[in-house]
Tab-separated table of C-alpha atoms and ligand atoms in Angstrom:
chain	number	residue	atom	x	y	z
A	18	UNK	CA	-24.000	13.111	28.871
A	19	UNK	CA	-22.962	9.647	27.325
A	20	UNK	CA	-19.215	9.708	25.574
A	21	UNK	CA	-19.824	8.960	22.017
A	22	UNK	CA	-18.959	5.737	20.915
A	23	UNK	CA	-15.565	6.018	18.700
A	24	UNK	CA	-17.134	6.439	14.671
A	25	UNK	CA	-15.727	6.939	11.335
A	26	UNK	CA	-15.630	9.507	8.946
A	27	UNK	CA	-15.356	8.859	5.741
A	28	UNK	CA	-13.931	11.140	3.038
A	29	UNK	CA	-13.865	10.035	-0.673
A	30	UNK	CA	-13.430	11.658	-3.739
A	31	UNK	CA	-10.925	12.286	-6.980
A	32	UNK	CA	-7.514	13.363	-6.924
A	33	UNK	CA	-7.003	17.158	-5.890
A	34	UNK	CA	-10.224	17.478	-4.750
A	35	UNK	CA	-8.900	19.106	-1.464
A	36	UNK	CA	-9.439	15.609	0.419
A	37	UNK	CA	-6.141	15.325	2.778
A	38	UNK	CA	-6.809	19.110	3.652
A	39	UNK	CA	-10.429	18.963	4.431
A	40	UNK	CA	-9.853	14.932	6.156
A	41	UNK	CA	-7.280	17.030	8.277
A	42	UNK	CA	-9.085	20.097	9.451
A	43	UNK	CA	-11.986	17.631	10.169
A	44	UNK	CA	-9.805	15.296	12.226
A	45	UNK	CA	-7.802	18.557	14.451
A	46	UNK	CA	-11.464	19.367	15.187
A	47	UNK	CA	-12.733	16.506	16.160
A	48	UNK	CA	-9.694	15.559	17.895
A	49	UNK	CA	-9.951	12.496	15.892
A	50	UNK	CA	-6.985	9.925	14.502
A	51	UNK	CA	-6.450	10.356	10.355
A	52	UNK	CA	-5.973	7.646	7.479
A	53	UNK	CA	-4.770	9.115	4.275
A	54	UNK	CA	-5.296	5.968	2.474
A	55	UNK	CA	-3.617	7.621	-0.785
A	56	UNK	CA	-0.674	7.535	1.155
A	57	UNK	CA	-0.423	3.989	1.820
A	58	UNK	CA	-0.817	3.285	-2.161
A	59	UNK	CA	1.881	5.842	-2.444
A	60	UNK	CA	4.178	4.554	-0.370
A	61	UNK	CA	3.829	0.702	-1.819
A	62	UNK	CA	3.648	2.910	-5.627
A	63	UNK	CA	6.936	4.225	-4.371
A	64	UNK	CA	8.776	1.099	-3.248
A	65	UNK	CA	7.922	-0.835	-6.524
A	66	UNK	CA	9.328	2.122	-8.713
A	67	UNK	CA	12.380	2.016	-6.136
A	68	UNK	CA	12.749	-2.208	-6.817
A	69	UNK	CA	11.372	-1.705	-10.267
A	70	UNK	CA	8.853	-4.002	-9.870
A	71	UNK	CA	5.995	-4.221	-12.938
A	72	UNK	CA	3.397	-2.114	-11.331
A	73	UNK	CA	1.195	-4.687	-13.983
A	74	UNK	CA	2.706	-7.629	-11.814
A	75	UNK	CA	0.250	-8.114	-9.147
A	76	UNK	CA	1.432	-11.112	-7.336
A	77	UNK	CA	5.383	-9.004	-7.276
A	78	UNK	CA	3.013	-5.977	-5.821
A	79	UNK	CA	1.983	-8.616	-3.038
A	80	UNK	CA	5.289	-9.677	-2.319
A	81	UNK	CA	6.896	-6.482	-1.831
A	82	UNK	CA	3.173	-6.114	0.643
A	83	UNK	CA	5.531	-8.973	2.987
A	84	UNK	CA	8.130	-6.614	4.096
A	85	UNK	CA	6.275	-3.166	3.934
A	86	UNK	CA	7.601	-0.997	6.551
A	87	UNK	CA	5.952	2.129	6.700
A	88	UNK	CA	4.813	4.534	9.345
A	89	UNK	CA	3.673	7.876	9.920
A	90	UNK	CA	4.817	10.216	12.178
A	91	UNK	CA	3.071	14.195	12.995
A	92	UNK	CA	5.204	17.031	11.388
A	93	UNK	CA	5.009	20.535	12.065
A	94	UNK	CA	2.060	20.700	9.543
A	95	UNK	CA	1.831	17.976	7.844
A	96	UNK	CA	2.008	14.038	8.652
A	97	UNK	CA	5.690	12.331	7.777
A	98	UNK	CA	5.802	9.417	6.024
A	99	UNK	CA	8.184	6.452	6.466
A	100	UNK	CA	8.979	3.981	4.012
A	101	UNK	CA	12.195	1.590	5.457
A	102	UNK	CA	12.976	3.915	7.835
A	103	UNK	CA	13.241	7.182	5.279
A	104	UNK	CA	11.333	10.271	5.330
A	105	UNK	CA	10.030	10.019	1.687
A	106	UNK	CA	7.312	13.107	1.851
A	107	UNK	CA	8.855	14.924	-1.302
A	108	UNK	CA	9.038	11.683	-3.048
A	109	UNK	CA	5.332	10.895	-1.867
A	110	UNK	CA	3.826	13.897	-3.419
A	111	UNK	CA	5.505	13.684	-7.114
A	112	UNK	CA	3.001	12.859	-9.881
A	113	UNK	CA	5.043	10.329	-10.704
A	114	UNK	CA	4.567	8.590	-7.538
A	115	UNK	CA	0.627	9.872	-7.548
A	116	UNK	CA	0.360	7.443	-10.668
A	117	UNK	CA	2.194	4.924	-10.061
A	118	UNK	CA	-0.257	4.677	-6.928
A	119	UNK	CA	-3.388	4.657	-9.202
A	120	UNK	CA	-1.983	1.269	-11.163
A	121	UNK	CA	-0.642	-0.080	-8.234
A	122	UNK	CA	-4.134	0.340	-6.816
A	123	UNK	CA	-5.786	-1.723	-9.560
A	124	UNK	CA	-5.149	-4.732	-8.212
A	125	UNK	CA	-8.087	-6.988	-6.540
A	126	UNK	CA	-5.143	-8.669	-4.716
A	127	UNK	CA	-2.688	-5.166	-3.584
A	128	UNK	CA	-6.510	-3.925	-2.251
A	129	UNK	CA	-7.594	-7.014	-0.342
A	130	UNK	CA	-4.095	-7.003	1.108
A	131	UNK	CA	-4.182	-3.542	2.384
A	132	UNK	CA	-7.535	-3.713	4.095
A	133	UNK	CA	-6.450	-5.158	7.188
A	134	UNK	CA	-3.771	-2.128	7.745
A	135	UNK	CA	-6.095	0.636	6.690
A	136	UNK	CA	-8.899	-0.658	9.449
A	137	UNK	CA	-6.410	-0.919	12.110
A	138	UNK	CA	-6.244	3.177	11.984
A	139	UNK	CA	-9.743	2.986	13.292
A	140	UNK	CA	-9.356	4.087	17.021
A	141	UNK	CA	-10.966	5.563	19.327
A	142	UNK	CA	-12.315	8.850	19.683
A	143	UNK	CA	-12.758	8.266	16.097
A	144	UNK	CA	-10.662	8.367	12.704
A	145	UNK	CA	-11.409	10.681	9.789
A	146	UNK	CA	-10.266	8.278	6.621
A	147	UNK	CA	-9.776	9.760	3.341
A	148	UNK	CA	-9.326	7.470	-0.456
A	149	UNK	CA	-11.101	6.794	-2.942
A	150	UNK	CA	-13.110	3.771	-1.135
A	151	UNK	CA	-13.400	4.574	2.409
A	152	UNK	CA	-17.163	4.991	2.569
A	153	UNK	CA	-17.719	2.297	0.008
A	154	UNK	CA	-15.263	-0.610	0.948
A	155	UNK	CA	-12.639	-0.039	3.856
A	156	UNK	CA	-15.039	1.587	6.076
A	157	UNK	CA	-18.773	1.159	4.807
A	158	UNK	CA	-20.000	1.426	8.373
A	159	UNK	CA	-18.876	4.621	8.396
A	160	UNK	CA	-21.287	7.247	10.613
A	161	UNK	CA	-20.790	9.770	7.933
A	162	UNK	CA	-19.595	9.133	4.580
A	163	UNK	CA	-18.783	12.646	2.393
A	164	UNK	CA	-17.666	12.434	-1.196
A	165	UNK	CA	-15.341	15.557	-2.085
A	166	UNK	CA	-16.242	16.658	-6.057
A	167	UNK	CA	-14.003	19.334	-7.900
A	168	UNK	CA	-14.149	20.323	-11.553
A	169	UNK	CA	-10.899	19.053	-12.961
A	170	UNK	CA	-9.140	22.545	-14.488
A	171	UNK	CA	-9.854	23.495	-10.554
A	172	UNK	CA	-7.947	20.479	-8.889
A	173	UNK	CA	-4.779	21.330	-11.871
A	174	UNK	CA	-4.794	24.572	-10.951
A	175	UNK	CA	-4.905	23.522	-6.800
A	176	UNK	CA	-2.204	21.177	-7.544
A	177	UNK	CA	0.227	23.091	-9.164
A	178	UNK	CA	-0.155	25.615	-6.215
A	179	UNK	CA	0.816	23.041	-3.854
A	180	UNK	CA	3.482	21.764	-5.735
A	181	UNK	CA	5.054	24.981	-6.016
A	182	UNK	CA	4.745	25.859	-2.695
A	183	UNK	CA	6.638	22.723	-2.044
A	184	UNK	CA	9.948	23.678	-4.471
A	185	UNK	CA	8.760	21.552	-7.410
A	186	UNK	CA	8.126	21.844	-10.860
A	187	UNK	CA	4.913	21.714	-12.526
A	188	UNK	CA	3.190	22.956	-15.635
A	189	UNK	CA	-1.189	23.470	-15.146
A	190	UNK	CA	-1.872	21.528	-19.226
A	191	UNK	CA	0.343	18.365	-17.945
A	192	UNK	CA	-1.334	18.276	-14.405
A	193	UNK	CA	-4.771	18.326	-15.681
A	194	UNK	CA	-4.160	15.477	-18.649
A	195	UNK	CA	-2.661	13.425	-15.767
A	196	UNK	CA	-5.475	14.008	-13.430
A	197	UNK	CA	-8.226	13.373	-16.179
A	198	UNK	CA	-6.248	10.512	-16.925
A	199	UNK	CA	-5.979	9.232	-13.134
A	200	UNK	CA	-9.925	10.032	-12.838
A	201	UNK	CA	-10.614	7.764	-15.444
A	202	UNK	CA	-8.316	5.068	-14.598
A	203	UNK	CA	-9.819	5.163	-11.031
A	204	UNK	CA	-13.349	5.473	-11.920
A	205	UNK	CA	-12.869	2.546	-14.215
A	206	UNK	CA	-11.244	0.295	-12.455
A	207	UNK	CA	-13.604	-3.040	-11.442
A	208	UNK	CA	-12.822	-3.779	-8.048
A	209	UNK	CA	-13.590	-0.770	-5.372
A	210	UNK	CA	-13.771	1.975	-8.224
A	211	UNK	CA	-13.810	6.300	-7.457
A	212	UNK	CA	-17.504	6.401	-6.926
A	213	UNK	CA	-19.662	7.831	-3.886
A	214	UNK	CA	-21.017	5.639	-1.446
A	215	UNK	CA	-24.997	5.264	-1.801
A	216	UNK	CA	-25.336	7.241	1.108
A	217	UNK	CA	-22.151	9.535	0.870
A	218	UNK	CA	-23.455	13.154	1.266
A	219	UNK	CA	-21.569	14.967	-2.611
A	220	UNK	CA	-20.123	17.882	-1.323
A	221	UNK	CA	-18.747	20.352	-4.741
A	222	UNK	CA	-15.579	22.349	-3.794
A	223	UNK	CA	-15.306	23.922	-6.839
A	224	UNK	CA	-16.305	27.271	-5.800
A	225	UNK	CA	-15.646	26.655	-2.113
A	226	UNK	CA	-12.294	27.557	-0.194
A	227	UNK	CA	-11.405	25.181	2.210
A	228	UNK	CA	-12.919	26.778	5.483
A	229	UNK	CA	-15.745	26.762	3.953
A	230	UNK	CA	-15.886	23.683	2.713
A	231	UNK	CA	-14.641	22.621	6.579
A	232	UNK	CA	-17.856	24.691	7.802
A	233	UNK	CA	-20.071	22.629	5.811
A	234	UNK	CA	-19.110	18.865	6.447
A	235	UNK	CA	-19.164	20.184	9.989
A	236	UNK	CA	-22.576	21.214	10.536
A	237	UNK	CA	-23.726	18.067	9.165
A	238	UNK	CA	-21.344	16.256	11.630
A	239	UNK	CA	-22.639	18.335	14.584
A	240	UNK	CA	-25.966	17.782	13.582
A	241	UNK	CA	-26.060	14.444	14.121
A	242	UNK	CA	-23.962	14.110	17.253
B	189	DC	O1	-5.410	10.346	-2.893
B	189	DC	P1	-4.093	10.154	-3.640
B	189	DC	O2	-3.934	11.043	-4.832
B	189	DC	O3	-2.920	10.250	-2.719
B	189	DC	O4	-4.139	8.637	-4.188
B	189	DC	C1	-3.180	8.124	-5.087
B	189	DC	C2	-3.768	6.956	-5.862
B	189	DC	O5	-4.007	5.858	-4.963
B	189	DC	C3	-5.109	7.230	-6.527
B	189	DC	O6	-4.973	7.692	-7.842
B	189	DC	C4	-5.819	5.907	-6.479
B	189	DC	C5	-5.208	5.188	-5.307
B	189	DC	N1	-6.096	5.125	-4.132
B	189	DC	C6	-7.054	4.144	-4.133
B	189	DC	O7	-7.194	3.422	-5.114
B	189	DC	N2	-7.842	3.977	-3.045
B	189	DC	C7	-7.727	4.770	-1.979
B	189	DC	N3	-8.524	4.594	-0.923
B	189	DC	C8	-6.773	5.817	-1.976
B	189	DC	C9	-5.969	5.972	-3.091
């Protein structure tokens, strides 16, 4: 048999949609690298609120893009991420940094900038990328493309779980205003908005768990390999 040449999976889809699980199940069984491309706007969100930089000020955004040290290293479950040499995971997940992410991610300029970074996670056997523009923009050769859907009170409801799970606050009525009001600011948005790829296979977890929803994406995957 032939190795497989290295390919790219794409994963898109709104905020809470069960994404970064589903992008890592998919990668652990494919034995695959992963790009959580969220992360990346995160972690710049998270260094402008640190220098308060105007998250409206796109060429201060590209600036602070000069000396942007992150990295990512594997945790006992989850990936660690980096920012100047800190562990900033609990930071990383806060809705405030979540929306900071989505302005910071308006920005023609911040996007073009972070292209280069995101494609350099492409290695082989094969990377499983998750965003908002993987299949569409970063990665649009990608050999599959999926595009992760949710019903919004269901991605509130998911979120609150996980943010209780991880010691923080949360109330379900503010998490869904702020996601309805992150879908909207990412759908949008002009340059690379929160839509599915022409020939992204819509996948609707709203009644799935995530095994199943794992099951699913695979078949297709081993279908075609
Ligand atoms: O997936 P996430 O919630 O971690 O992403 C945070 C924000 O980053 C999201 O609201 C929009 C932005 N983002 C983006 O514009 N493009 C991506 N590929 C990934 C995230």
């Amino acid at each position: 048999m032939t190795p497989e040449a290295p390919f790219v999976v794409a994963i898109d889809g709104p905020s809470g949609s069960g994404k970064g699980s589903l992008a890592g199940s998919i990668a652990e069984r494919l034995g695959f690298h992963l790009l959580d491309s969220g992360a990346i706007y995160r972690l710049l969100a998270l260094k402008a609120l640190q220098q308060r930089t105007d998250l409206d000020d796109e060429a201060a955004l590209i600036e602070l893009l000069r000396e942007f040290d992150i990295r990512f290293e594997p945790g006992e479950e989850l990936t660690i991420p980096f920012l100047d040499g800190i562990d900033v995971a609990r930071e990383l997940r806060q809705e405030r940094t979540g929306d900071a992410a989505s302005r910071v991610a308006r920005h023609a300029g911040v996007r073009s900038n972070l292209l280069q970074l995101q494609r350099g996670f492409f290695r082989s056997p094969g990377l499983v990328a998750d965003g908002r523009d993987m299949g569409t923009v970063v990665f649009p050769d990608a050999r599959f493309k999926f595009f992760l859907w949710a019903s919004p009170e269901i991605r509130a409801e998911r979120r609150y779980k996980q943010l209780i799970t991880m010691g923080l606050s949360a109330n379900i009525a503010d998490l869904l205003a702020e996601i309805e009001e992150r879908d909207e600011r990412d759908r949008s948005r002009s340059v690379a908005p929160l839509v599915p790829a022409e020939d992204a296979i819509v996948v609707d977890s709203s009644l799935l768990d995530l095994t199943q929803v794992v099951e699913l994406v695979m078949e297709h995957i081993e279908s075609e390999i």
